[in-house]
Each structure stands twice: as C-alpha cells, then as structure tokens.
mmCIF file of C-alpha atoms and ligand atoms in Angstrom:
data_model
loop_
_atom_site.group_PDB
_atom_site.id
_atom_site.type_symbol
_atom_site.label_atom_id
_atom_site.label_comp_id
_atom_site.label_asym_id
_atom_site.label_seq_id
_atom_site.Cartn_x
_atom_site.Cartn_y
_atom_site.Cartn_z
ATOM 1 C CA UNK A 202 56.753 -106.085 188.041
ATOM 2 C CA UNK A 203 57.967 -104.275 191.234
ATOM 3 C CA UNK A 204 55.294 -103.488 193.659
ATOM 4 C CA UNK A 205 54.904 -101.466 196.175
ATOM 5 C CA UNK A 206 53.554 -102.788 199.613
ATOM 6 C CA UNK A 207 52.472 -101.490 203.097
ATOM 7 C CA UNK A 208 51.269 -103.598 206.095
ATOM 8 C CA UNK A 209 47.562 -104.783 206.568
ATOM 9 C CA UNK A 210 44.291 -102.928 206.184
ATOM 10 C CA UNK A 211 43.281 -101.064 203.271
ATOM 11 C CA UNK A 212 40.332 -101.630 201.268
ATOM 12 C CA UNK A 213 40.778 -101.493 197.435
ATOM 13 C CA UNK A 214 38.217 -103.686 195.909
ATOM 14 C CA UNK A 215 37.019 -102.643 192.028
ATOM 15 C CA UNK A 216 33.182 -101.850 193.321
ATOM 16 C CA UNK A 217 30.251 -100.614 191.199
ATOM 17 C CA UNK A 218 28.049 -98.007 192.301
ATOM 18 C CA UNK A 219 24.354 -98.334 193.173
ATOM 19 C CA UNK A 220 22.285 -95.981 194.938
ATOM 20 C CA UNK A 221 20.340 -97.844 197.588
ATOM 21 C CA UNK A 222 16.825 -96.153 197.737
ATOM 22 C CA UNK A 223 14.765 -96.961 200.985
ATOM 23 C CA UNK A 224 11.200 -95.219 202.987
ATOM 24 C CA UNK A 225 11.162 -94.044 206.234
ATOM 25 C CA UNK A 226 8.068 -94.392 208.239
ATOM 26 C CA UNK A 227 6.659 -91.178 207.232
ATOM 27 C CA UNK A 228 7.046 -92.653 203.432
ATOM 28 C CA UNK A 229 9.890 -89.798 201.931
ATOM 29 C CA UNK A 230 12.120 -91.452 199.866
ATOM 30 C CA UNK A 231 15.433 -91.505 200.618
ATOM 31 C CA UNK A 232 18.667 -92.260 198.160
ATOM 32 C CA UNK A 233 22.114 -92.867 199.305
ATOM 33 C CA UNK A 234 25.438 -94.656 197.546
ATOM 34 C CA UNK A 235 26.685 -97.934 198.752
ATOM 35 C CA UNK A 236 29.341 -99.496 196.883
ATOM 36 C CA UNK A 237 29.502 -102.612 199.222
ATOM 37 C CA UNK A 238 27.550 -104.662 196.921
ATOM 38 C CA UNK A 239 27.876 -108.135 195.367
ATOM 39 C CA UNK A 240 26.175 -110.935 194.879
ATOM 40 C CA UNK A 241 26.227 -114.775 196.267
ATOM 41 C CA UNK A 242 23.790 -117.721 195.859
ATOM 42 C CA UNK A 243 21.787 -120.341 198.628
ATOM 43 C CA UNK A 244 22.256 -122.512 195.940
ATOM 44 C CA UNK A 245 19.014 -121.784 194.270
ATOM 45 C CA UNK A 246 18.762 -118.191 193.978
ATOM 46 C CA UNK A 247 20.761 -115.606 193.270
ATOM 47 C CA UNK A 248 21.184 -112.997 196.583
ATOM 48 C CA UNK A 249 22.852 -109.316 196.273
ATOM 49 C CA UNK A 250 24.823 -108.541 199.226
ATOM 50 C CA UNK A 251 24.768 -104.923 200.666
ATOM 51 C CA UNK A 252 26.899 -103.933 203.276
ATOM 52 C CA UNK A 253 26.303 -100.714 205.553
ATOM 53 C CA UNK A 254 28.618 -99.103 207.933
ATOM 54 C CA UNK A 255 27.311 -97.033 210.730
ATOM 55 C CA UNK A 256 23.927 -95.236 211.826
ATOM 56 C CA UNK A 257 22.697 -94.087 208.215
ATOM 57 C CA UNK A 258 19.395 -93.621 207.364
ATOM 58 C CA UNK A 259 19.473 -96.113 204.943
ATOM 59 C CA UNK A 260 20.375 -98.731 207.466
ATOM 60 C CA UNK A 261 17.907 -97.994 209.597
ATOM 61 C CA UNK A 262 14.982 -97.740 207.070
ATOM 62 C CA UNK A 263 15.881 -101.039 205.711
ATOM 63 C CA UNK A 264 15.731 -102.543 208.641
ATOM 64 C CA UNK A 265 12.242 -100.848 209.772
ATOM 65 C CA UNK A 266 10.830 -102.168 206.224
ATOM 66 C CA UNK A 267 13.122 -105.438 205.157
ATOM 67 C CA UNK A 268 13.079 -103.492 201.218
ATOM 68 C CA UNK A 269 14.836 -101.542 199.195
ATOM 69 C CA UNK A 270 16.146 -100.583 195.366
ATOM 70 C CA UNK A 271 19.617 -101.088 193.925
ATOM 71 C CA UNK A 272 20.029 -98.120 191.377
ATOM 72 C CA UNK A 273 22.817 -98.502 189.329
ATOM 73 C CA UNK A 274 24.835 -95.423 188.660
ATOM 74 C CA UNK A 275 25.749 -94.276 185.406
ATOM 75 C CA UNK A 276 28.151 -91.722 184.307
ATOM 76 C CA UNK A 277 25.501 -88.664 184.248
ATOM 77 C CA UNK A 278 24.205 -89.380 187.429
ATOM 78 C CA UNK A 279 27.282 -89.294 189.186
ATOM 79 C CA UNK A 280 26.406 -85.327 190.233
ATOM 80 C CA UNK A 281 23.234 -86.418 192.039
ATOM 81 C CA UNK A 282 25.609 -89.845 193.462
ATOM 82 C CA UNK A 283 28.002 -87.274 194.860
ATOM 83 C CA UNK A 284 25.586 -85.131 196.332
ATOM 84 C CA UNK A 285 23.467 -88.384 197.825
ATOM 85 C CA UNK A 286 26.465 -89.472 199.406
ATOM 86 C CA UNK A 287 27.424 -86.549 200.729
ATOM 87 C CA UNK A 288 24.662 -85.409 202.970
ATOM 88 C CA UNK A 289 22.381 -87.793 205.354
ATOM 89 C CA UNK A 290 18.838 -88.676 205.072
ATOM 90 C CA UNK A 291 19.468 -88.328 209.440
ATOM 91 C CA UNK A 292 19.661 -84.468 208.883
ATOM 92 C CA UNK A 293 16.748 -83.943 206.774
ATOM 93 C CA UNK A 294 15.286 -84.492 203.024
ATOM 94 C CA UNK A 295 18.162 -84.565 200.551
ATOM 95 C CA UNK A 296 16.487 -82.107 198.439
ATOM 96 C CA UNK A 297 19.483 -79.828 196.923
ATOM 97 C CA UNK A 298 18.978 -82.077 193.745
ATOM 98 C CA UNK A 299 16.159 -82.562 191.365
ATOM 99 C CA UNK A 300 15.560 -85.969 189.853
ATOM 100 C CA UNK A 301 12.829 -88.152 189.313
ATOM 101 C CA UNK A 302 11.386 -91.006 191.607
ATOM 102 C CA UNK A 303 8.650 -93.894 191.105
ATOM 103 C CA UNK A 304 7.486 -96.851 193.283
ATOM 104 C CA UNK A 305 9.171 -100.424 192.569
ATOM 105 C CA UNK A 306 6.763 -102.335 190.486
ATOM 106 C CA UNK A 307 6.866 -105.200 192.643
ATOM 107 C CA UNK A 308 8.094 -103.611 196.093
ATOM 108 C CA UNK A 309 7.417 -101.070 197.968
ATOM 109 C CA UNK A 310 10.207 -99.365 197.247
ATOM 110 C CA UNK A 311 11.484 -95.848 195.558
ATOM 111 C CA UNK A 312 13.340 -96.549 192.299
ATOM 112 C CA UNK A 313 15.183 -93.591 190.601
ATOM 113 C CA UNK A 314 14.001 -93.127 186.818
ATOM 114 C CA UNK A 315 17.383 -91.937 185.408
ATOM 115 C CA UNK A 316 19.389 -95.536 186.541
ATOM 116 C CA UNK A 317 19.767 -97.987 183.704
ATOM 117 C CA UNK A 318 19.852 -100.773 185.825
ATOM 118 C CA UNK A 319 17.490 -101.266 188.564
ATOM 119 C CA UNK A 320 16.622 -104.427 191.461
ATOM 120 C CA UNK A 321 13.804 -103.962 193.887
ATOM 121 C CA UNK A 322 15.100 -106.572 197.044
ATOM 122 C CA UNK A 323 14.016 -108.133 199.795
ATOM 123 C CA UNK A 324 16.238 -108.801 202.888
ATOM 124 C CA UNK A 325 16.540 -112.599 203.630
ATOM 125 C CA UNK A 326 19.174 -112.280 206.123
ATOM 126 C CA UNK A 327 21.500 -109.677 207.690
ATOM 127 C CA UNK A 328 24.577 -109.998 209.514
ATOM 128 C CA UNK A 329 26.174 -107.737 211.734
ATOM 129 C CA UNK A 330 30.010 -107.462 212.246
ATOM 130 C CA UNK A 331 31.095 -104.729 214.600
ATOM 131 C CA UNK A 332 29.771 -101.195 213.176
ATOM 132 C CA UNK A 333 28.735 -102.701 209.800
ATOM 133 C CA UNK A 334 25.624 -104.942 208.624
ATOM 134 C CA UNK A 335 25.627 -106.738 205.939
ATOM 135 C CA UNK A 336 22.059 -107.751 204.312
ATOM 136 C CA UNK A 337 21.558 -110.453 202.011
ATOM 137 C CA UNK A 338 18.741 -109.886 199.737
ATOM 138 C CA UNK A 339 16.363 -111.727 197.371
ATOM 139 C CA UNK A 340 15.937 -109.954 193.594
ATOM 140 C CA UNK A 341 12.680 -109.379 193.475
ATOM 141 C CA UNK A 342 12.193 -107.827 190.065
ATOM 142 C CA UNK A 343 15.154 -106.104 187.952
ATOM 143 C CA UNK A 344 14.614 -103.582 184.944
ATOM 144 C CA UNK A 345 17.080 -103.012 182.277
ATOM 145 C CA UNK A 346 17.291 -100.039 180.104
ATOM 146 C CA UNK A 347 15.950 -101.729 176.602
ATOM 147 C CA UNK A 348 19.006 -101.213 175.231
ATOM 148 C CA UNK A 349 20.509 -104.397 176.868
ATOM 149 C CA UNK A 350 19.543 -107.902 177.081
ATOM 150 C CA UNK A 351 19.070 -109.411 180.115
ATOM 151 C CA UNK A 352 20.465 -112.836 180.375
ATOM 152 C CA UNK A 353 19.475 -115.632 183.006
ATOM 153 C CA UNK A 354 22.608 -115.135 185.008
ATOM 154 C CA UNK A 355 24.168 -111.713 183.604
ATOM 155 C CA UNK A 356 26.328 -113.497 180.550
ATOM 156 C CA UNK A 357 25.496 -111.879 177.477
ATOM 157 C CA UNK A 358 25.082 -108.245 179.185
ATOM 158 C CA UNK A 359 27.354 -105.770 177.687
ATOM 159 C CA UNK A 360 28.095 -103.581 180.797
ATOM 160 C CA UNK A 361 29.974 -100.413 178.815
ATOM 161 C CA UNK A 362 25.973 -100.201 177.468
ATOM 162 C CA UNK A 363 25.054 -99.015 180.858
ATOM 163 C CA UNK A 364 28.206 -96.746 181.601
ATOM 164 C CA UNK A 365 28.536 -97.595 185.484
ATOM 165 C CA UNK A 366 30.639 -95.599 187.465
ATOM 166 C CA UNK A 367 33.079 -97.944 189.194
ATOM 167 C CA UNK A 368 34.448 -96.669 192.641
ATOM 168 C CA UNK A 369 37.797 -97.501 194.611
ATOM 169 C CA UNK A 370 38.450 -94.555 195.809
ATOM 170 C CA UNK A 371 37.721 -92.523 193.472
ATOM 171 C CA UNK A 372 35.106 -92.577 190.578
ATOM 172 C CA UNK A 373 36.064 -94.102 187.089
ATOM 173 C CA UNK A 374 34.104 -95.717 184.283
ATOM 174 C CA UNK A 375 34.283 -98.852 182.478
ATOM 175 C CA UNK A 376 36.485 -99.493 179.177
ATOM 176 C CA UNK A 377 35.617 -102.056 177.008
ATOM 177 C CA UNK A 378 33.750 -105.001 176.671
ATOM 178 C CA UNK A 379 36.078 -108.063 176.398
ATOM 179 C CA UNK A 380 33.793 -111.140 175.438
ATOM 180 C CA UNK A 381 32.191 -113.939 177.743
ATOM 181 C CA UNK A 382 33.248 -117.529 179.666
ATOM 182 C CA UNK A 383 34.957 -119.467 177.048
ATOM 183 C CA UNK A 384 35.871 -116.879 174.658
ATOM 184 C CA UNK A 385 39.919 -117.166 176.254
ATOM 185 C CA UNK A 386 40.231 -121.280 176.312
ATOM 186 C CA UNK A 387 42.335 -122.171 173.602
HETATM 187 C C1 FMN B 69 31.159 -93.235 196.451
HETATM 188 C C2 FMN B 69 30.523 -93.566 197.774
HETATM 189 C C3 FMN B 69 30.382 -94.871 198.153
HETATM 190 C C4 FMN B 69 29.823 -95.205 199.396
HETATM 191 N N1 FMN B 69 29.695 -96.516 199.736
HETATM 192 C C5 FMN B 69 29.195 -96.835 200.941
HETATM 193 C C6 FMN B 69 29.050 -98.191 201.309
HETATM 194 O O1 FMN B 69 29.329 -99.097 200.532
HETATM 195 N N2 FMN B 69 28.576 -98.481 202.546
HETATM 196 C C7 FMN B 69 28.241 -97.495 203.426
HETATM 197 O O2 FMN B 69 27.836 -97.800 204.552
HETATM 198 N N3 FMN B 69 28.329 -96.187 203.086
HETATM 199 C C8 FMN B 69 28.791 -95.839 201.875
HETATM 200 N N4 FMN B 69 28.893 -94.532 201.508
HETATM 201 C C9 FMN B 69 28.485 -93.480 202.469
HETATM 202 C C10 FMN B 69 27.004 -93.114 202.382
HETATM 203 O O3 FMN B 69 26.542 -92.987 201.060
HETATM 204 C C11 FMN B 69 26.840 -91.767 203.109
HETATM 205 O O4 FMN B 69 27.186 -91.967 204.462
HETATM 206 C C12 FMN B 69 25.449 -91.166 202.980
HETATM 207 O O5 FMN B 69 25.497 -89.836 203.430
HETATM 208 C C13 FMN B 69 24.416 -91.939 203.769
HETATM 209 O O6 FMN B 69 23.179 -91.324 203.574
HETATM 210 P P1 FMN B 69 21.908 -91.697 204.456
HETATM 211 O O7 FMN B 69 22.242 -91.355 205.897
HETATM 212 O O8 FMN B 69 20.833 -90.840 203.880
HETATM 213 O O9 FMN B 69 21.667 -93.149 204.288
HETATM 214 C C14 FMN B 69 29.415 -94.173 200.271
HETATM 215 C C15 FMN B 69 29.534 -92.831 199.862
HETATM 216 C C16 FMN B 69 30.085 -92.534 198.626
HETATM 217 C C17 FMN B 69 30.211 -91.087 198.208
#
C-alpha cells in the first residue's frame, strides 16, 4: 500500500450519527447532531460518551437539566439531520422541518419518533477540555425498532437493520453485516 500522509491534526474517526435531543427551561424541545459519541464502562455499567464543542444550545440545556436522548439517525432522516445541524437552537425554534416528538419514557427528555434506535441518558460526569465538554452518561432506557433484537451488550444486533448514517466528513451508510466475536478465529 502507498499512503499518503500530512503532519498532525485531523480528525477522521468512522462516527455514527445521533441526534442529541435536550429542553430548555421554557420546555421546547430542541434536536441537534453530535457525532462525538461512544461508549466506555465504570466497570459495571455501560456509559455513552458525548462530546460538545462550543456554546450550543444543546450544551447548555444539558447542563441546566443533567438529561437528554441519543436518536440514532437513519438514512431518511438525514434531511431533518442536515437541517438540525445546520441552524442553532441559540437563534430560535428549529422549526423549518416537520417531524414528530414524544417524551422519554423514563426521562424527561424529547425523543424523535422516526429514529430506530433511541437512549434516554443521564449525565454522571462531564469533563471539560478547552472549548469542548465531554459528558459521560448512564443509559437509562433504550428502544429498538422491533425489527432488531436487542442483546445484553449489542452482539447479536444487525446494524444494516437500522440503516445509520455514518459521518467522517461526509455522510455514508453502512454495507453489510459481517458476523460476530469468534466468527474469524480459525
Ligand atoms: C454531521 C454533523 C455532525 C456534528 N457533530 C457534532 C459533534 O459531534 N459535536 C458538536 O459539538 N457539534 C457537532 N455538530 C454541530 C452541531 O450539530 C451544530 O452546531 C448545531 O447547529 C447545534 O445546534 P444547537 O445550538 O441547537 O445545539 C455536528 C453537525 C453536523 C451537521
């Protein structure tokens, strides 16, 4: 293989998309994509990390309230995505779009009807590095389309079922789905 190469920082990392919905103090909903988003463990639960650069009104609602939902975005909704992510809850309601909204079944929290894939989380911790803050969050309750089965740690979950957009730049989706741990040991 010959690669290519250029000095230091640059950011490509193969990240799904989730649209991070949040309240403001008033109680409007508000909707934006992060694709900052992973997951780690304290050892005996699972916690999705969310990381948020700048002044959004995201950040600041979720750290007002400690809550918010993890949408998952799937290859329809990437029109609304793109539109979410490109106007701020700072300069008003985001309401150029129509789509459908209902409260988090455990959390107070607005969850978007259309995603296949849904957590409602609770900030444990956050840590802030320079202009970005990085919350890491208990899963409170996660939904699943019916379609798919939702195993005890994610094995067994056949991701193409939920069509995610996967961003790194620019939007793609997923190809196929290639087996689980084990299936490759000789
Ligand atoms: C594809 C995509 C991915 C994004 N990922 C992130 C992210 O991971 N972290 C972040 O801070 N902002 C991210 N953004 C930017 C926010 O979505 C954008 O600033 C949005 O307008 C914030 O809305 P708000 O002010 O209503 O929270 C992303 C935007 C797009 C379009």
């Amino acid at each position: 293989m010959k690669r290519t190469h250029r000095p230091g920082n640059h950011s490509m990392c193969v990240q799904p998309m989730f649209l991070i919905g949040t309240y403001d103090e008033n109680g409007n909903a508000n909707f934006a994509p992060i694709t900052w988003l992973s997951v780690t463990s304290d050892g005996e639960r699972f916690l999705i990390v969310v990381s948020m650069f700048g002044d959004k009104k995201t950040r600041k609602n979720v750290q007002k309230t400690g809550k918010m939902s993890a949408n998952l975005v799937s290859v329809p909704m990437l029109p609304l995505a793109d539109y979410l992510g490109s106007h701020s809850g700072n300069d008003g309601r985001k309401d150029g779009f129509s789509y459908a909204v209902s409260k988090g079944k455990r959390l107070d929290v607005p969850t978007l009807d259309e995603s296949p894939f849904v957590y409602e989380l609770a900030v444990e911790k956050s840590v802030t590095v320079g202009q970005s803050e990085t919350f890491f969050c208990r899963p409170e309750y996660v939904e699943a389309d019916e379609k798919v089965s939702l195993g005890e740690m994610g094995s067994g979950l056949d991701l193409t079922m939920l069509n995610p957009v996967i961003y790194s730049g620019d939007y793609h989706s997923l190809g196929r789905h290639l087996g689980t741990i084990g299936d490759f040991l000789p």
